[in-house]
Structure formats: structure tokens, C-alpha cells
Tab-separated table of C-alpha atoms in Angstrom:
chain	number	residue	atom	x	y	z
A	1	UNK	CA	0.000	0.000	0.000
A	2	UNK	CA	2.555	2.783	-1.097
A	3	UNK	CA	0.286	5.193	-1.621
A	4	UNK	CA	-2.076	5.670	0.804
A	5	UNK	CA	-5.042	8.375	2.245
A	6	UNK	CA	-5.951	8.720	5.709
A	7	UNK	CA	-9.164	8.908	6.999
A	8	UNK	CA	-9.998	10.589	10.795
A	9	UNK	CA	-11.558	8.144	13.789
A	10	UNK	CA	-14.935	9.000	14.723
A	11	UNK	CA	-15.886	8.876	18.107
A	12	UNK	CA	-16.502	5.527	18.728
A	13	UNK	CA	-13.566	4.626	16.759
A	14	UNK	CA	-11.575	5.487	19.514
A	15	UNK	CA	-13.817	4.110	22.428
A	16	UNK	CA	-13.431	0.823	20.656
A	17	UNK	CA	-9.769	1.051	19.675
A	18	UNK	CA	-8.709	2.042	23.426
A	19	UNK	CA	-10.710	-1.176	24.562
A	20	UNK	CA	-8.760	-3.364	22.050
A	21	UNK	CA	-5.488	-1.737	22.994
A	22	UNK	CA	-6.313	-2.462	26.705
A	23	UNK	CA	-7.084	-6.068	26.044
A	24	UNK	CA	-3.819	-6.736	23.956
A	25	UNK	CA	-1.808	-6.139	27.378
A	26	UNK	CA	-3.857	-8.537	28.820
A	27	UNK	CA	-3.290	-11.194	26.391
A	28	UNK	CA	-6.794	-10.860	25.265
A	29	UNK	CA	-7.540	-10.671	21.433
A	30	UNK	CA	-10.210	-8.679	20.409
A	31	UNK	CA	-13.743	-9.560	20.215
A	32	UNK	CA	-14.591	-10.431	16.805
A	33	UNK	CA	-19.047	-10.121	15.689
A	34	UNK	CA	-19.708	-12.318	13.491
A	35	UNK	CA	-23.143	-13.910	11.724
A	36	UNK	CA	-24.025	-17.023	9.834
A	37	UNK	CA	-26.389	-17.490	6.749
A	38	UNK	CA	-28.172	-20.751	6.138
A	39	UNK	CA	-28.938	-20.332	2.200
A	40	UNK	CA	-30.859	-22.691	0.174
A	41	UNK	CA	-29.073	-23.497	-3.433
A	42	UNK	CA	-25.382	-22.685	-4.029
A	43	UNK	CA	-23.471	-19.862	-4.599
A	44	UNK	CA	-20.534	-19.416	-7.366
A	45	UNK	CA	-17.617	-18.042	-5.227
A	46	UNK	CA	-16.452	-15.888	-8.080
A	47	UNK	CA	-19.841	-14.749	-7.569
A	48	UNK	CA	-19.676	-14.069	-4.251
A	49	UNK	CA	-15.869	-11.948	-4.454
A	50	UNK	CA	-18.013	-9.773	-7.056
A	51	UNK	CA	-20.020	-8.711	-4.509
A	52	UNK	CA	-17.668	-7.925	-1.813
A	53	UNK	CA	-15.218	-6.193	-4.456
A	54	UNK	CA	-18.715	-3.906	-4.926
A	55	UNK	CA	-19.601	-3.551	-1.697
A	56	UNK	CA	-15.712	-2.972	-0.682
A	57	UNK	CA	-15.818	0.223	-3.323
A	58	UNK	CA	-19.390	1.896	-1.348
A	59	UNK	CA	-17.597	1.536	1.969
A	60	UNK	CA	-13.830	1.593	1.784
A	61	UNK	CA	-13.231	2.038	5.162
A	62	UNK	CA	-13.118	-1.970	5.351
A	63	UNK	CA	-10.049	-2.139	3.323
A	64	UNK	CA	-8.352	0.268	5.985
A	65	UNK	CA	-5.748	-0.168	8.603
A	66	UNK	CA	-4.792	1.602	11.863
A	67	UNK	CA	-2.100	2.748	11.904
A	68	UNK	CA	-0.401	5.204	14.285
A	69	UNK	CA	0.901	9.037	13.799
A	70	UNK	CA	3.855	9.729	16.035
A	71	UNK	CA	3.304	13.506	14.630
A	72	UNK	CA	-0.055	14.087	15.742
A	73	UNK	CA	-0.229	11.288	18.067
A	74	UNK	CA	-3.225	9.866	17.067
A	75	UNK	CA	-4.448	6.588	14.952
A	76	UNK	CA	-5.889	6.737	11.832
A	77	UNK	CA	-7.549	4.590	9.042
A	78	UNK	CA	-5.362	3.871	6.016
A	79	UNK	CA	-7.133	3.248	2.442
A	80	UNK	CA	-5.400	2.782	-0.624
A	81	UNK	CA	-5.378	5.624	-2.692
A	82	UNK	CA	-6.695	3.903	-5.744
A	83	UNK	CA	-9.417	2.272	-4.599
A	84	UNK	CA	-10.727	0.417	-7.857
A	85	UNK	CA	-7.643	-0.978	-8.335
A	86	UNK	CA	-7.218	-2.492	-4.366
A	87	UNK	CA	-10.685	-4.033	-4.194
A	88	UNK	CA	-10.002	-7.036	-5.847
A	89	UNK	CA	-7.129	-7.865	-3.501
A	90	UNK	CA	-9.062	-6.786	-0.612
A	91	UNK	CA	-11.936	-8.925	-1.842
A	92	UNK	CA	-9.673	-12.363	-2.536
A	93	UNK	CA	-8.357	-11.552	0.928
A	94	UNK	CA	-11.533	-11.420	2.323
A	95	UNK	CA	-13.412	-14.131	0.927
A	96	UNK	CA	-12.891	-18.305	1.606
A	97	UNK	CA	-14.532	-21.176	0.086
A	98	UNK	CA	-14.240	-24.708	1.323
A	99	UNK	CA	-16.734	-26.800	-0.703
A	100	UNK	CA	-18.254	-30.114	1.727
A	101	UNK	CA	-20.847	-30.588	-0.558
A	102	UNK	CA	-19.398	-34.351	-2.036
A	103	UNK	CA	-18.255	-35.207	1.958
A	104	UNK	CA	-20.861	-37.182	4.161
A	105	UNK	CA	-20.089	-35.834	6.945
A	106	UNK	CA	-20.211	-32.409	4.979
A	107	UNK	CA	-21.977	-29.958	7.845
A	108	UNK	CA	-19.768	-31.596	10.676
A	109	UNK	CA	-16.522	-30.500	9.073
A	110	UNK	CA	-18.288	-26.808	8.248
A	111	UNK	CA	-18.941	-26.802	11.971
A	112	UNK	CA	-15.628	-27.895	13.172
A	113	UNK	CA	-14.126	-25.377	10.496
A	114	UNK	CA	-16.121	-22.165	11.491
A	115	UNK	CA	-15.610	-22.475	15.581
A	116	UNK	CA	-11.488	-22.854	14.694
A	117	UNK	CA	-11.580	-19.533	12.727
A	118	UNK	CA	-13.577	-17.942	15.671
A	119	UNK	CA	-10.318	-18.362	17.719
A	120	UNK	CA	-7.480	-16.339	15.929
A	121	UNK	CA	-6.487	-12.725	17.049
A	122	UNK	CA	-7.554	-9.804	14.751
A	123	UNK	CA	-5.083	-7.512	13.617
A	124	UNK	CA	-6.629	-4.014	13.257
A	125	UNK	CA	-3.515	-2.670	11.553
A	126	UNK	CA	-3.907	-4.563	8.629
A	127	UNK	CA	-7.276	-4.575	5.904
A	128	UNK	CA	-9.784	-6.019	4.880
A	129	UNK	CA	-11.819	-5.569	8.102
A	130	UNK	CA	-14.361	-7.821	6.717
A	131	UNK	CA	-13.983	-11.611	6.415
A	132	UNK	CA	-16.644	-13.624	4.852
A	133	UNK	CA	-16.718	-17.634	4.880
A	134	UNK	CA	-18.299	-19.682	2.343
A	135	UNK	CA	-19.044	-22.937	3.465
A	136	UNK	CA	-20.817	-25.641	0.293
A	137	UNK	CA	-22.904	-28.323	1.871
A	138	UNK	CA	-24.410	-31.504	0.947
A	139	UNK	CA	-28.144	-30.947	0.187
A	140	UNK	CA	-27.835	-27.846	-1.934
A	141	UNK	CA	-27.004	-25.844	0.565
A	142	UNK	CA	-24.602	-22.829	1.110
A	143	UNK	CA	-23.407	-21.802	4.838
A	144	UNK	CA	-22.146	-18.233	4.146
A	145	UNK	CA	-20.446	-16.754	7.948
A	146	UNK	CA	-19.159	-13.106	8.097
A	147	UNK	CA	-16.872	-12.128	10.807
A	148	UNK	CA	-15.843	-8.071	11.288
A	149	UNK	CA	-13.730	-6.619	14.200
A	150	UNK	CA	-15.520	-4.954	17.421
A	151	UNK	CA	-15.059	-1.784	15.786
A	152	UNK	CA	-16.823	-1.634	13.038
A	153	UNK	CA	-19.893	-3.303	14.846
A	154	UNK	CA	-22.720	-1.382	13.759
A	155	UNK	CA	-26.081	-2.884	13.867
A	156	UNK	CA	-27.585	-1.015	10.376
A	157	UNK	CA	-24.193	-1.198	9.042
A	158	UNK	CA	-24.050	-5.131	9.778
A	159	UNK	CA	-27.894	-5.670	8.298
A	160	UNK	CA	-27.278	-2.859	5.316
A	161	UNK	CA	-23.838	-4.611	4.293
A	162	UNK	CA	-25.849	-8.317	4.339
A	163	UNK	CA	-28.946	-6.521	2.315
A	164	UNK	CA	-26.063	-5.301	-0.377
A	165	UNK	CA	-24.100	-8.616	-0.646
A	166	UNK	CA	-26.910	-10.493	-1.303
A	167	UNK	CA	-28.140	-7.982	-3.683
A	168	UNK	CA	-25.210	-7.801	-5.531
A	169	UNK	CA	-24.504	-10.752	-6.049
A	170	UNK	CA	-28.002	-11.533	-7.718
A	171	UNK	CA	-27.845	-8.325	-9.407
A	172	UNK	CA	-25.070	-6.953	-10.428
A	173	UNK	CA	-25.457	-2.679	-9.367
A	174	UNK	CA	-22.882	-0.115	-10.096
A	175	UNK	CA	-21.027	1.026	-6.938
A	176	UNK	CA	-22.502	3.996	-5.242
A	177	UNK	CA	-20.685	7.454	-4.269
A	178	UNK	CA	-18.282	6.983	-1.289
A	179	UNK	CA	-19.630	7.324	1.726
A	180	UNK	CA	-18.369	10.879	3.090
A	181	UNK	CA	-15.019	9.990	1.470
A	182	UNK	CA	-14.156	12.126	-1.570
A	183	UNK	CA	-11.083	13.806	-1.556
A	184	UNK	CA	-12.389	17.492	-1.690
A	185	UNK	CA	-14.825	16.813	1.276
A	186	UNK	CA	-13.428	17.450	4.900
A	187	UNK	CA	-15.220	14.649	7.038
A	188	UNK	CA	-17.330	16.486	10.460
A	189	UNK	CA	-14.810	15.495	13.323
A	190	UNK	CA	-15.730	17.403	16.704
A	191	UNK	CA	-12.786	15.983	18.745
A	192	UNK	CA	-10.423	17.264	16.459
A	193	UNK	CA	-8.930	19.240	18.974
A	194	UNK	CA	-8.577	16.926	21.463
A	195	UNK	CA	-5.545	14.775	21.486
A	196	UNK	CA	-5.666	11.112	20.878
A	197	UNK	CA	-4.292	10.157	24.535
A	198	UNK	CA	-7.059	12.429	26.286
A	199	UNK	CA	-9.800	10.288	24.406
A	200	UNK	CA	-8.369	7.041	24.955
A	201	UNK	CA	-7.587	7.721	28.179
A	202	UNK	CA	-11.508	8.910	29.044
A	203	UNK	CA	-12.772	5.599	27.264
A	204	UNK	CA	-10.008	3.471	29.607
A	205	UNK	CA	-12.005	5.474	32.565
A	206	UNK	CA	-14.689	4.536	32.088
A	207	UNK	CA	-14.055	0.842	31.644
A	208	UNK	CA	-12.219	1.190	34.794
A	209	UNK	CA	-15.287	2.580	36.512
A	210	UNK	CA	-16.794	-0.252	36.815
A	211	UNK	CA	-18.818	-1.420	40.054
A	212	UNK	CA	-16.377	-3.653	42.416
A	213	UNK	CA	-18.936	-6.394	42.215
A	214	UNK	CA	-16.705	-9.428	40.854
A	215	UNK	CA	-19.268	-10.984	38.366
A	216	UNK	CA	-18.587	-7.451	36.545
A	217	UNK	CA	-15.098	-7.566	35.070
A	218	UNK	CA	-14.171	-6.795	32.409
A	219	UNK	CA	-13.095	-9.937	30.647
A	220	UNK	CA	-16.551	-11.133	31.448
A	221	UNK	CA	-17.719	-7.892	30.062
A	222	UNK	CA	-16.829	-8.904	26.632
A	223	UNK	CA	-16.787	-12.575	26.703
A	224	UNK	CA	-13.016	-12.932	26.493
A	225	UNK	CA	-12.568	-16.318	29.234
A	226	UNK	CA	-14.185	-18.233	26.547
A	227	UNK	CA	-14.148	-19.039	23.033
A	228	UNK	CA	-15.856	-16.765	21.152
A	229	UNK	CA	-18.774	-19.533	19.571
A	230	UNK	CA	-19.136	-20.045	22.641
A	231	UNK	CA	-20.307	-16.536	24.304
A	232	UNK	CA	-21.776	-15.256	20.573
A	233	UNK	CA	-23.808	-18.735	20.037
A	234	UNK	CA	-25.857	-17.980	16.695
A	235	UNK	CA	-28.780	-19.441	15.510
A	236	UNK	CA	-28.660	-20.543	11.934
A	237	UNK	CA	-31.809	-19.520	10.170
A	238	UNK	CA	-32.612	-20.832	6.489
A	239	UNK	CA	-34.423	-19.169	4.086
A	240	UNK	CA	-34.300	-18.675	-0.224
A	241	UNK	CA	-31.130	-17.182	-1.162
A	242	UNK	CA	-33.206	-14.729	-3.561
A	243	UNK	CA	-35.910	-13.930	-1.030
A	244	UNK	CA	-34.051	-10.405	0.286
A	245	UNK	CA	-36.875	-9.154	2.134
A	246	UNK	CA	-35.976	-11.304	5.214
A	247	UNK	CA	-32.310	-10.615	5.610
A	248	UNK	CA	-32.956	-7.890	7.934
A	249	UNK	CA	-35.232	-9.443	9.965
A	250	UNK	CA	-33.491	-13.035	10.112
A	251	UNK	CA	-30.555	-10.733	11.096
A	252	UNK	CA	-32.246	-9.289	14.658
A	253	UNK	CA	-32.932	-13.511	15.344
A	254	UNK	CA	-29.367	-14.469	14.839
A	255	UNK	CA	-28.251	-13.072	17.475
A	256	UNK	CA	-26.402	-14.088	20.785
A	257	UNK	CA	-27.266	-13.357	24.598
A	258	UNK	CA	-25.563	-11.543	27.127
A	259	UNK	CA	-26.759	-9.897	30.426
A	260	UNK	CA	-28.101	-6.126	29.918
A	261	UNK	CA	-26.833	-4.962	32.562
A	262	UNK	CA	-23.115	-4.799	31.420
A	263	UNK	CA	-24.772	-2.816	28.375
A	264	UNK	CA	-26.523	-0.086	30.397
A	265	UNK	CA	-23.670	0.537	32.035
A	266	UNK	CA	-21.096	0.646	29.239
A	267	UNK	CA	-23.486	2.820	27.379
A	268	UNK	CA	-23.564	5.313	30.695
A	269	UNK	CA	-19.695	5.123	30.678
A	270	UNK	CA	-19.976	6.028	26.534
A	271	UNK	CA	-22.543	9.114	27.427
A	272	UNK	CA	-19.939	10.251	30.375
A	273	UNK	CA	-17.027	10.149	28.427
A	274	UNK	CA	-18.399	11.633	25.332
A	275	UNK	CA	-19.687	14.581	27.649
A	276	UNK	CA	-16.590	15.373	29.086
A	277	UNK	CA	-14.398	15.238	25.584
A	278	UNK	CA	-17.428	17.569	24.231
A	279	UNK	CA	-17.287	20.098	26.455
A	280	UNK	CA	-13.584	20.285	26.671
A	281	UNK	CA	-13.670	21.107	22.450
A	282	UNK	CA	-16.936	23.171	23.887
A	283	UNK	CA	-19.146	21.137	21.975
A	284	UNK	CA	-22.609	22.449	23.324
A	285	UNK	CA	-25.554	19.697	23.187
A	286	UNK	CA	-28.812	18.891	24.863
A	287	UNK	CA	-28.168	15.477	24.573
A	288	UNK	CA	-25.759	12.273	23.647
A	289	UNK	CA	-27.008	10.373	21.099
A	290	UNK	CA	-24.741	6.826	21.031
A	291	UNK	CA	-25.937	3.385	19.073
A	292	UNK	CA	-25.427	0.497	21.533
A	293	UNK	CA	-25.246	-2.963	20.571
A	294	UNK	CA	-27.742	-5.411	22.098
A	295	UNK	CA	-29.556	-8.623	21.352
A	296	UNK	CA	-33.204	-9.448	22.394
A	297	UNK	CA	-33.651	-12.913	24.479
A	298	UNK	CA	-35.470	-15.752	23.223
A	299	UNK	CA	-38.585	-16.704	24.784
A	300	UNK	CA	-37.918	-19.232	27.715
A	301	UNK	CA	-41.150	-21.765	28.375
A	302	UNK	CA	-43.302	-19.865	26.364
A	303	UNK	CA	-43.055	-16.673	28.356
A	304	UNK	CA	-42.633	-13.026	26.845
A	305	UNK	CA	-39.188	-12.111	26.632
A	306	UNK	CA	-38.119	-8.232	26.087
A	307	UNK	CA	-35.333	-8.038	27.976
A	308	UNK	CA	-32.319	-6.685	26.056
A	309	UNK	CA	-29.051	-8.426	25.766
A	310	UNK	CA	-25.253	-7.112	25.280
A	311	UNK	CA	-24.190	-9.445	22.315
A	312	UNK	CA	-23.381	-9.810	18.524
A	313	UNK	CA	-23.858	-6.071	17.939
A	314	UNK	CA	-26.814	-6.996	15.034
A	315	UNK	CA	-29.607	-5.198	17.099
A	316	UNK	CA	-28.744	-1.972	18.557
A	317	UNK	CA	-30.812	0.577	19.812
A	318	UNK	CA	-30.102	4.321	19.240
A	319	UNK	CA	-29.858	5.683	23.335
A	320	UNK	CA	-29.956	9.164	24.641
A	321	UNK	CA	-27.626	10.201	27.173
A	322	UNK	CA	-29.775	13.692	28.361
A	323	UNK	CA	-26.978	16.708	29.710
A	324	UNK	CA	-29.484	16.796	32.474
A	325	UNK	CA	-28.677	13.607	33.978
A	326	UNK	CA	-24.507	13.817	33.722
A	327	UNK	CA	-24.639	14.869	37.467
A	328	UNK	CA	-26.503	11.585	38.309
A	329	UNK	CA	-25.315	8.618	37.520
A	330	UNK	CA	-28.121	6.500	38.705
A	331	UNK	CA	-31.011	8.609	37.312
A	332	UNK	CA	-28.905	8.198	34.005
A	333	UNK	CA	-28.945	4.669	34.190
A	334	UNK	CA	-32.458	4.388	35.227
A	335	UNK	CA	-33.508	6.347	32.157
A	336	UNK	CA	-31.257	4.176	29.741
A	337	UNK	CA	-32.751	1.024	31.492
A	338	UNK	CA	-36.489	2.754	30.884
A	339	UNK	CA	-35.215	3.319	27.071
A	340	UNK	CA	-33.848	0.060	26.606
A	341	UNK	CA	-37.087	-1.283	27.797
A	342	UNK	CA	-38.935	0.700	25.314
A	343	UNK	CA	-36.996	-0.413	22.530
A	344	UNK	CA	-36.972	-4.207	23.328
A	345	UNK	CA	-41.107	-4.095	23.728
A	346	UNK	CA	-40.799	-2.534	19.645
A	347	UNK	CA	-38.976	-4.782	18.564
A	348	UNK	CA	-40.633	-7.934	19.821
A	349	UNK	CA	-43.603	-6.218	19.259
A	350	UNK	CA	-42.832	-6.510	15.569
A	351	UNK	CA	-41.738	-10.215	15.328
């Protein structure tokens, strides 16, 4: 990648890049999202590398890496400068095939296959930030699992970037205009003033902050004692590889659990640490608006279930962290617990 562009971190950027910093000295790896397609027929892999090349070009920040400016002293993502001509790299990179569909035991080997690739540290300095596994089955069936690093875990982003793979690769689309990344534009960045050790350091903080109950640390936070099938378990869901109008909702079901109380208070942390960097660049707002990854439980014993889970990052509410409520920390997280109640009665309300 001689030649190279950078493009600045956005908020959460940082949050997420302190956390994975923070777990490296621990001899954690990062926690790596990732989702699983049951598709009925098969899929060409050239097909299938199309797609991603396309969807690569609409949002090239997944070819970046960090990397690290001793001058400024703050990270950045690095594209290629001609992007047309690095997507098909990034794209053979990206994409695997391993074809079971001749071996008996076909969907045992896909299993065992997919949990060892859960396993492996992800290097953020380094692209593609995408990596999607095709697995061929016996029975006409295609097993398609995309993994993406915890920083770049976005629920519409996740359900938007399924929605365009599978539409590309039935119909082929011209790529769309960068997102926010032409060369004569100058992307919004509030914390530009703020140096890049100030913001990590106020994301460290508030991981740090953390109630001295036990059950709360923070490898448990994130799952990292286990493998990660393990903590992320996914339900595969099956459905018509040309039927596109279910990907988004088969997307909020294929999801993973995790208690909700680790994500209220991570998302209070977020609000408190975004309010301090803001009004230190005196950015003035009523409010905090942050996107906070959850998953909704599964009804146990035929009971209702709305209660909101910290998990695969494919269903994530958009929170409000009011200006009024910085002063109290509980009344904050009783009013993100009241809005995360809200938002898991919608959304089962529409399944």
C-alpha cells in the first residue's frame, strides 16, 4: 500500500480502539461479531468476491488499517489511494470457500471449520476488516459466515452490508458514491482538537469505573474467558437465497445473549465520556445520542421475553444520554434502562 489516504476516527472509533489496545496487554484478542447465513441453493464463489469487491468500493473504510501518527499522536484509518484498483485484492483476501458438498459428513466439518476460525487474534492494523466464509454443503445448501472486528460493529451497518451482498450478487449494481469519502470533502470530526491520549484515556475510565462487584469484570464484560462460539452462540436460520426481504429481519434472530446490565452501564460510561471530551472542544448539546449494541432474548417456556441483551452487535438501539442527567449517575442509568425497555417491547412487538 505505497500510496495511501488517511481517513480521521470518529468517536466511537476510539472508544473501541482504546478497549482493544487495553485487552492486547492482557493477552486478550479482540472480540470479533460475526453472523451465519443458512442459504438454500449454491453460490458461485467468483460470484460471491463480485459482490464484496462492490460492496468494498461503497464503503472503503473496510479495506483500511490503523495505523499510528507519532506527529499528531493519534491513529488513523489507512485506504489505498486507488481504490478500484485495491478491491479485488481486498476482496480475494476477504473471501474463503471450502466446498463439503461431495463429503458425508459435509456440515460436521463446516462446523468444526467455522468455531477454529472464531479463535485467531484480529489484527486491526492490517485490511480487509471484513472476512466472509463460504461454506458448500451436501443438500444444496450454502453456509455463508461473516466475521468483522468490534469496531466496526454497527447494527444497520451489519444488516445494510448483508442486504447489499446479497443484492449484488443476484444483481449486479454499479457502486454507489463513497460514503463521506471524496477527496475534496473534509469529514465532520468534533474531537479534532482533542488529542488522541485524552480520548483514549476517558474511554479506559470509564471501563475502569466499573462497580467492584466481581461478576462485573471486564473480561466477562466482553466474553473474552471463553471461546468466542461459545459466548456469541448464533442461531442458523434458512431461508431462499433470492428472497431479500428477510435478511434484515433473520438478522435481529441471529443473534447471541448476554446480560443487559453490562450494556446499560457501558453505554452510561460512553454518554460520560463523550460529555466530558465535548465540552472540553466546547461542543454544546442537549443530549448524547450513542448506538449500543444489544440482542433481544429468546422466549424461555413460552413466556414473553423483552429483555435486552449485550451481544453480537446486530440489534442496537439508538440511546440518549440527556446533559441533564450527567450529574446523576443513577437517574442516568435508570432512564437508559427505561429506554432500553422501550426499545426491546418494539422490537418484539414486531416479530
Amino acid at each position: 500500500m505505497a500510496q495511501s489516504r488517511r481517513i480521521q476516527f470518529n468517536p466511537n472509533d476510539y472508544f473501541f480502539y482504546s478497549h482493544d489496545r487495553m485487552m492486547r496487554r492482557q493477552g486478550e484478542g479482540p472480540n470479533i461479531a460475526f453472523m451465519t447465513m443458512d442459504l438454500d441453493g449454491h453460490i458461485a464463489p467468483g460470484q460471491l468476491r463480485a459482490a464484496v469487491r462492490d460492496v468494498f468500493l461503497t464503503h472503503p473504510v473496510l479495506m483500511g488499517g490503523i495505523r499510528f501518527s507519532l506527529l499528531s499522536g493519534r491513529p488513523y484509518w489507512r485506504l489505498p489511494t486507488d481504490l478500484q484498483e485495491a478491491t479485488a485484492d481486498m476482496a480475494d483476501a476477504a473471501v474463503s470457500h471450502d466446498d463439503f458438498s461431495t463429503i458425508p459428513e459435509g456440515l460436521d466439518r463446516a462446523e468444526a471449520l467455522w468455531k477454529a476460525r472464531c479463535g485467531p487474534a484480529w489484527n486491526l492494523t492490517s485490511g480487509p476488516q471484513m472476512r466472509v466464509e463460504q461454506y458448500t454443503l451436501p443438500g444444496n445448501k450454502t453456509r455463508v459466515c461473516i466475521r468483522w472486528p468490534h469496531l466496526l460493529m454497527d447494527a444497520e451497518g451489519a444488516m445494510l452490508f448483508l442486504a447489499e451482498l446479497a443484492a449484488r450478487s443476484t444483481t449486479p449494481d454499479a457502486p454507489r458514491p463513497i460514503d463521506g469519502l471524496h477527496a475534496d470533502q473534509q469529514l465532520v470530526d468534533p474531537l479534532r482538537p482533542a488529542g488522541f491520549f485524552r480520548r483514549a484515556n476517558l474511554a479506559i475510565a470509564g471501563l475502569r469505573g466499573m462497580p467492584t462487584d466481581k461478576r462485573l469484570k471486564i473480561q466477562t464484560l466482553f466474553g473474552a474467558t471463553r471461546p468466542a462460539y461459545q459466548d456469541q452462540q448464533c442461531q442458523h436460520k434458512s431461508w431462499s437465497g433470492d428472497d431479500l426481504a428477510r435478511i434484515q429481519s433473520a438478522a435481529k434472530a441471529c443473534v447471541p445473549s448476554g446480560p443487559a446490565l453490562y450494556a446499560r452501564y457501558l453505554a452510561v460510561c460512553v454518554i460520560h465520556a463523550l460529555h466530558r471530551v465535548f465540552a472540553d472542544c466546547h461542543v454544546d448539546s442537549d443530549a448524547y445520542l450513542i448506538t449500543m449494541p444489544h440482542s433481544i432474548s429468546a422466549a424461555q417456556g413460552g413466556a414473553a421475553a423483552t429483555r435486552p441483551m449485550q451481544g453480537n452487535y446486530l440489534v442496537s438501539p439508538t440511546l440518549k444520554g440527556r446533559k441533564s442527567l450527567i450529574g446523576d449517575r443513577r437517574a442516568m442509568a435508570e432512564d437508559i434502562t427505561q429506554q432500553l425497555a422501550d426499545y426491546a417491547g418494539a422490537n418484539m412487538s414486531q416479530k
